Amino acid sequence: MGSTEPPVVLSVVIPTLDEASCITACLERLVGQDAIDEIVVVDNGSTDGTREIVADLAIRHPKIELLEEPDPGVAHARNTGFDKSRGDYIGRIDADTLVGPDWGATVRAHLDAHPDTMAVTGISTYHDSPIGFFLAAVIGGQERLGLIKHQPVGNVHGANMAIRRSAWQQVQDATTTRRDLHEDLDLALCLTKAKLRIDQLPPLRAEISARRRKTPPSVWWKYQLRGLQTIANQGYDVVPFHRAVITGAWLMHTSQWPIYRVWDFDRKRFSLRPGRPRVSPVGD
């Protein structure tokens, strides 16, 4: 009798674009987790050696697969990864995300135990921020007060989430690939419109990069406005609450920006010449 391959339960999709500086650390957090069966890296036109790094890692770690998506935009890369991955559950993180050691097991255990949950999203802190301990302390305090808990939510964080393949297939045609909109918020709105449950999982931990905090406030405001456009694009009314949320987020960003402006993310220290890491795009 011929041998059969074990089923692929959890795939993790990682869209990439010029992530040579961080993709190795991201993948090293994933390959050792037995609960993760497949890691699909979708390169979206890198010119900095990202593809070569991933290809080399894939030789040593067969669960890594490298794909290429020529159409620009994270939504195109995400869609290619979602469609070509084989898992019943599809994780989604960014190339600068460092997941916790039980990340995969947490996704699988929750979706196995809660068949009505169609997607999950977790709690993220920073791994390269000079003031990241403030965010960690705030999250810890909110958890102790019961403000962060396992509960249904209306959004997903693209750097720390997972979705059932069946749910993705149900909403895929309703999602947008417009580069001027937020693809993770758009996906969450499509799930909500289809009455598919999203759960927030406090144990689903990941650390992300704070490098986008270097974005000038004027550019960040335009980026925040894309959230309102994403909501309107899915047919929802933009209400004062939505405007209050993005205004609060912008004020928080603006208050921190002077600190990040002189922070060198490569050397993890303050510098008068800190370099120019990636900032958040405002779309085309």
Short mmCIF file of C-alpha atoms in Angstrom, two decimals:
data_model
loop_
_atom_site.label_atom_id
_atom_site.label_comp_id
_atom_site.label_asym_id
_atom_site.label_seq_id
_atom_site.Cartn_x
_atom_site.Cartn_y
_atom_site.Cartn_z
CA MET A 1 0.00 0.00 0.00
CA GLY A 2 1.26 3.48 -0.85
CA SER A 3 1.82 6.00 1.88
CA THR A 4 -0.50 8.98 2.18
CA GLU A 5 0.50 12.46 3.27
CA PRO A 6 -1.01 13.73 6.52
CA PRO A 7 -3.81 16.26 6.11
CA VAL A 8 -2.92 19.94 6.08
CA VAL A 9 -4.94 21.54 8.85
CA LEU A 10 -3.24 24.91 9.37
CA SER A 11 -1.51 26.93 6.68
CA VAL A 12 0.06 30.32 7.37
CA VAL A 13 0.17 32.92 4.58
CA ILE A 14 2.73 35.73 4.60
CA PRO A 15 2.58 38.46 1.92
CA THR A 16 6.04 40.01 1.40
CA LEU A 17 7.60 42.97 -0.34
CA ASP A 18 11.27 43.81 0.31
CA GLU A 19 11.40 42.12 3.71
CA ALA A 20 14.96 40.73 3.61
CA SER A 21 15.77 42.29 6.97
CA CYS A 22 13.01 40.50 8.89
CA ILE A 23 11.65 37.50 6.97
CA THR A 24 14.13 35.02 8.49
CA ALA A 25 13.13 35.85 12.06
CA CYS A 26 9.46 35.64 11.09
CA LEU A 27 9.81 32.19 9.53
CA GLU A 28 11.98 30.83 12.34
CA ARG A 29 9.08 31.43 14.74
CA LEU A 30 6.81 29.31 12.54
CA VAL A 31 8.80 26.34 11.27
CA GLY A 32 9.27 24.73 14.68
CA GLN A 33 5.57 24.68 15.56
CA ASP A 34 4.09 21.22 14.98
CA ALA A 35 0.60 22.70 14.80
CA ILE A 36 1.58 24.61 11.65
CA ASP A 37 1.56 22.30 8.62
CA GLU A 38 2.36 24.73 5.80
CA ILE A 39 3.91 28.18 5.46
CA VAL A 40 3.14 30.03 2.22
CA VAL A 41 5.26 33.10 1.51
CA VAL A 42 3.85 35.19 -1.35
CA ASP A 43 6.39 37.61 -2.75
CA ASN A 44 4.87 40.71 -4.33
CA GLY A 45 7.85 41.99 -6.34
CA SER A 46 10.77 42.19 -3.91
CA THR A 47 14.10 43.51 -5.21
CA ASP A 48 16.15 43.21 -2.01
CA GLY A 49 16.85 39.47 -1.89
CA THR A 50 13.72 38.43 0.00
CA ARG A 51 12.90 35.68 -2.49
CA GLU A 52 16.40 34.24 -2.32
CA ILE A 53 16.32 34.15 1.48
CA VAL A 54 12.96 32.38 1.52
CA ALA A 55 14.02 29.92 -1.19
CA ASP A 56 17.11 28.99 0.84
CA LEU A 57 15.04 28.48 3.99
CA ALA A 58 12.56 26.35 2.05
CA ILE A 59 15.34 23.90 1.17
CA ARG A 60 15.97 23.32 4.86
CA HIS A 61 12.33 23.50 5.93
CA PRO A 62 10.00 21.72 3.48
CA LYS A 63 6.87 23.15 5.04
CA ILE A 64 7.84 26.55 3.54
CA GLU A 65 6.56 27.27 0.02
CA LEU A 66 7.49 30.39 -1.97
CA LEU A 67 4.98 31.83 -4.45
CA GLU A 68 5.09 34.98 -6.54
CA GLU A 69 2.23 37.38 -7.21
CA PRO A 70 3.00 39.97 -9.92
CA ASP A 71 -0.07 42.16 -9.38
CA PRO A 72 0.96 44.80 -6.81
CA GLY A 73 -0.88 45.13 -3.52
CA VAL A 74 -1.10 43.12 -0.34
CA ALA A 75 -4.66 42.00 -1.12
CA HIS A 76 -3.50 40.33 -4.34
CA ALA A 77 -0.65 38.59 -2.48
CA ARG A 78 -2.98 37.53 0.33
CA ASN A 79 -5.54 36.15 -2.09
CA THR A 80 -2.94 34.13 -3.96
CA GLY A 81 -1.70 32.66 -0.69
CA PHE A 82 -5.19 31.90 0.59
CA ASP A 83 -6.21 30.25 -2.68
CA LYS A 84 -3.08 28.13 -3.13
CA SER A 85 -2.63 27.08 0.50
CA ARG A 86 -4.02 23.68 1.43
CA GLY A 87 -5.11 24.04 5.04
CA ASP A 88 -8.64 23.92 6.37
CA TYR A 89 -7.54 26.85 8.55
CA ILE A 90 -5.52 29.71 7.03
CA GLY A 91 -3.38 31.92 9.26
CA ARG A 92 -2.32 35.34 8.06
CA ILE A 93 0.57 37.39 9.43
CA ASP A 94 2.98 40.05 8.18
CA ALA A 95 6.61 39.41 7.31
CA ASP A 96 7.74 41.43 10.35
CA THR A 97 5.47 39.51 12.76
CA LEU A 98 7.01 37.29 15.43
CA VAL A 99 4.34 34.87 16.61
CA GLY A 100 4.25 33.30 20.06
CA PRO A 101 5.51 29.72 20.53
CA ASP A 102 1.97 28.32 20.82
CA TRP A 103 0.43 30.49 18.10
CA GLY A 104 -0.46 27.65 15.77
CA ALA A 105 -1.76 25.43 18.55
CA THR A 106 -3.96 28.27 19.83
CA VAL A 107 -5.54 28.78 16.39
CA ARG A 108 -6.22 25.08 15.91
CA ALA A 109 -7.55 24.45 19.40
CA HIS A 110 -10.02 27.34 19.22
CA LEU A 111 -11.35 26.61 15.75
CA ASP A 112 -11.58 22.90 16.55
CA ALA A 113 -13.58 23.62 19.70
CA HIS A 114 -15.79 26.39 18.28
CA PRO A 115 -17.31 25.34 14.95
CA ASP A 116 -19.40 28.52 14.81
CA THR A 117 -16.30 30.73 14.82
CA MET A 118 -15.18 31.52 11.29
CA ALA A 119 -12.12 33.70 12.01
CA VAL A 120 -9.91 34.66 14.93
CA THR A 121 -7.68 37.62 15.65
CA GLY A 122 -5.16 38.07 18.44
CA ILE A 123 -3.33 40.58 20.61
CA SER A 124 -0.19 42.23 19.26
CA THR A 125 2.63 44.15 20.92
CA TYR A 126 5.89 45.58 19.52
CA HIS A 127 9.26 43.83 19.30
CA ASP A 128 11.35 46.82 18.18
CA SER A 129 9.86 49.89 19.84
CA PRO A 130 11.70 52.06 22.39
CA ILE A 131 8.39 52.61 24.20
CA GLY A 132 6.77 49.25 23.50
CA PHE A 133 6.62 48.45 27.20
CA PHE A 134 3.89 51.10 27.55
CA LEU A 135 1.66 49.24 25.10
CA ALA A 136 2.36 45.94 26.86
CA ALA A 137 1.50 47.52 30.21
CA VAL A 138 -1.75 48.99 28.88
CA ILE A 139 -2.79 45.64 27.41
CA GLY A 140 -1.95 43.89 30.68
CA GLY A 141 -4.03 46.38 32.65
CA GLN A 142 -6.98 46.02 30.29
CA GLU A 143 -6.83 42.25 30.63
CA ARG A 144 -6.84 42.46 34.42
CA LEU A 145 -9.90 44.71 34.23
CA GLY A 146 -11.63 42.28 31.89
CA LEU A 147 -11.66 44.74 28.99
CA ILE A 148 -9.69 42.38 26.74
CA LYS A 149 -11.26 38.96 26.67
CA HIS A 150 -12.48 36.17 24.42
CA GLN A 151 -15.41 37.76 22.64
CA PRO A 152 -16.91 38.33 19.18
CA VAL A 153 -15.42 41.37 17.40
CA GLY A 154 -15.97 43.20 14.14
CA ASN A 155 -12.42 43.51 12.87
CA VAL A 156 -9.29 41.45 12.28
CA HIS A 157 -5.65 42.47 12.55
CA GLY A 158 -3.97 41.39 9.33
CA ALA A 159 -0.68 40.76 11.11
CA ASN A 160 -2.21 38.27 13.57
CA MET A 161 -5.29 36.38 12.41
CA ALA A 162 -6.67 33.16 10.95
CA ILE A 163 -9.75 32.20 8.98
CA ARG A 164 -11.52 29.00 8.03
CA ARG A 165 -11.08 28.13 4.36
CA SER A 166 -14.85 27.66 4.07
CA ALA A 167 -15.39 31.23 5.32
CA TRP A 168 -12.82 32.64 2.90
CA GLN A 169 -14.48 30.85 -0.01
CA GLN A 170 -17.82 32.30 1.06
CA VAL A 171 -16.68 35.96 1.13
CA GLN A 172 -13.81 36.01 -1.35
CA ASP A 173 -15.79 37.47 -4.24
CA ALA A 174 -17.06 40.28 -2.02
CA THR A 175 -13.59 41.45 -0.96
CA THR A 176 -11.71 44.22 -2.72
CA THR A 177 -8.18 44.30 -4.13
CA ARG A 178 -8.05 48.10 -4.27
CA ARG A 179 -4.68 49.28 -3.00
CA ASP A 180 -6.14 52.44 -1.47
CA LEU A 181 -8.25 50.49 1.04
CA HIS A 182 -7.39 48.43 4.14
CA GLU A 183 -7.52 44.78 3.10
CA ASP A 184 -7.86 43.37 6.61
CA LEU A 185 -10.72 45.69 7.58
CA ASP A 186 -12.37 44.96 4.23
CA LEU A 187 -12.18 41.21 4.90
CA ALA A 188 -13.67 41.69 8.38
CA LEU A 189 -16.56 43.74 6.98
CA CYS A 190 -17.28 41.02 4.43
CA LEU A 191 -17.33 38.39 7.16
CA THR A 192 -19.65 40.54 9.26
CA LYS A 193 -22.03 41.16 6.35
CA ALA A 194 -22.18 37.40 5.80
CA LYS A 195 -22.95 36.93 9.53
CA LEU A 196 -19.76 34.93 10.05
CA ARG A 197 -18.37 35.16 13.55
CA ILE A 198 -14.93 36.64 14.34
CA ASP A 199 -13.48 35.91 17.79
CA GLN A 200 -10.84 37.89 19.63
CA LEU A 201 -8.40 35.49 21.33
CA PRO A 202 -6.22 37.05 24.05
CA PRO A 203 -3.89 33.99 24.08
CA LEU A 204 -3.17 34.44 20.36
CA ARG A 205 -0.04 36.54 20.85
CA ALA A 206 2.29 38.10 18.32
CA GLU A 207 4.88 40.85 18.27
CA ILE A 208 4.89 43.24 15.31
CA SER A 209 7.23 45.97 14.13
CA ALA A 210 6.60 49.58 15.10
CA ARG A 211 8.44 50.87 12.01
CA ARG A 212 5.25 52.36 10.55
CA ARG A 213 5.15 54.71 13.53
CA LYS A 214 7.83 56.67 11.70
CA THR A 215 5.19 57.76 9.18
CA PRO A 216 4.73 61.58 9.28
CA PRO A 217 1.40 62.59 10.86
CA SER A 218 0.14 64.20 7.65
CA VAL A 219 0.65 60.94 5.74
CA TRP A 220 -0.75 58.89 8.63
CA TRP A 221 -3.95 60.94 8.58
CA LYS A 222 -4.45 60.09 4.91
CA TYR A 223 -3.79 56.45 5.79
CA GLN A 224 -6.39 56.58 8.57
CA LEU A 225 -8.96 58.07 6.20
CA ARG A 226 -8.61 54.94 4.07
CA GLY A 227 -10.37 53.14 6.90
CA LEU A 228 -13.46 55.28 6.43
CA GLN A 229 -13.29 54.71 2.68
CA THR A 230 -13.04 50.95 3.28
CA ILE A 231 -16.19 51.06 5.41
CA ALA A 232 -18.07 53.10 2.80
CA ASN A 233 -16.88 50.86 -0.02
CA GLN A 234 -18.63 47.89 1.62
CA GLY A 235 -21.89 49.79 1.80
CA TYR A 236 -21.80 50.76 5.47
CA ASP A 237 -22.60 54.26 6.70
CA VAL A 238 -19.64 56.14 8.16
CA VAL A 239 -20.88 57.37 11.55
CA PRO A 240 -19.36 59.75 14.13
CA PHE A 241 -18.02 56.79 16.12
CA HIS A 242 -15.87 55.76 13.17
CA ARG A 243 -14.49 59.28 12.81
CA ALA A 244 -13.79 59.43 16.54
CA VAL A 245 -11.84 56.17 16.37
CA ILE A 246 -9.55 57.29 13.55
CA THR A 247 -9.08 60.71 15.12
CA GLY A 248 -8.04 59.12 18.41
CA ALA A 249 -5.68 56.77 16.58
CA TRP A 250 -4.15 59.71 14.70
CA LEU A 251 -3.67 61.75 17.87
CA MET A 252 -1.96 58.77 19.54
CA HIS A 253 0.30 58.31 16.53
CA THR A 254 1.14 62.01 16.37
CA SER A 255 2.07 62.14 20.06
CA GLN A 256 4.53 59.25 19.58
CA TRP A 257 5.95 60.30 16.22
CA PRO A 258 8.71 62.61 17.59
CA ILE A 259 10.13 59.63 19.49
CA TYR A 260 10.13 57.31 16.51
CA ARG A 261 11.51 60.00 14.24
CA VAL A 262 14.91 59.65 15.93
CA TRP A 263 14.73 55.89 16.55
CA ASP A 264 16.97 53.65 14.45
CA PHE A 265 15.06 50.40 13.89
CA ASP A 266 18.09 48.61 12.46
CA ARG A 267 20.41 49.34 15.38
CA LYS A 268 17.69 49.57 18.04
CA ARG A 269 18.90 52.88 19.42
CA PHE A 270 18.24 56.59 19.13
CA SER A 271 20.19 58.38 16.44
CA LEU A 272 20.28 61.74 14.71
CA ARG A 273 20.55 59.80 11.44
CA PRO A 274 18.17 56.91 12.04
CA GLY A 275 17.62 55.91 8.43
CA ARG A 276 14.34 55.70 6.57
CA PRO A 277 12.34 52.54 7.25
CA ARG A 278 9.09 51.75 5.50
CA VAL A 279 6.16 54.01 6.24
CA SER A 280 2.48 53.28 5.81
CA PRO A 281 1.23 53.75 2.24
CA VAL A 282 -1.73 55.97 1.49
CA GLY A 283 -2.75 54.06 -1.58
CA ASP A 284 -2.82 54.90 -5.25
#
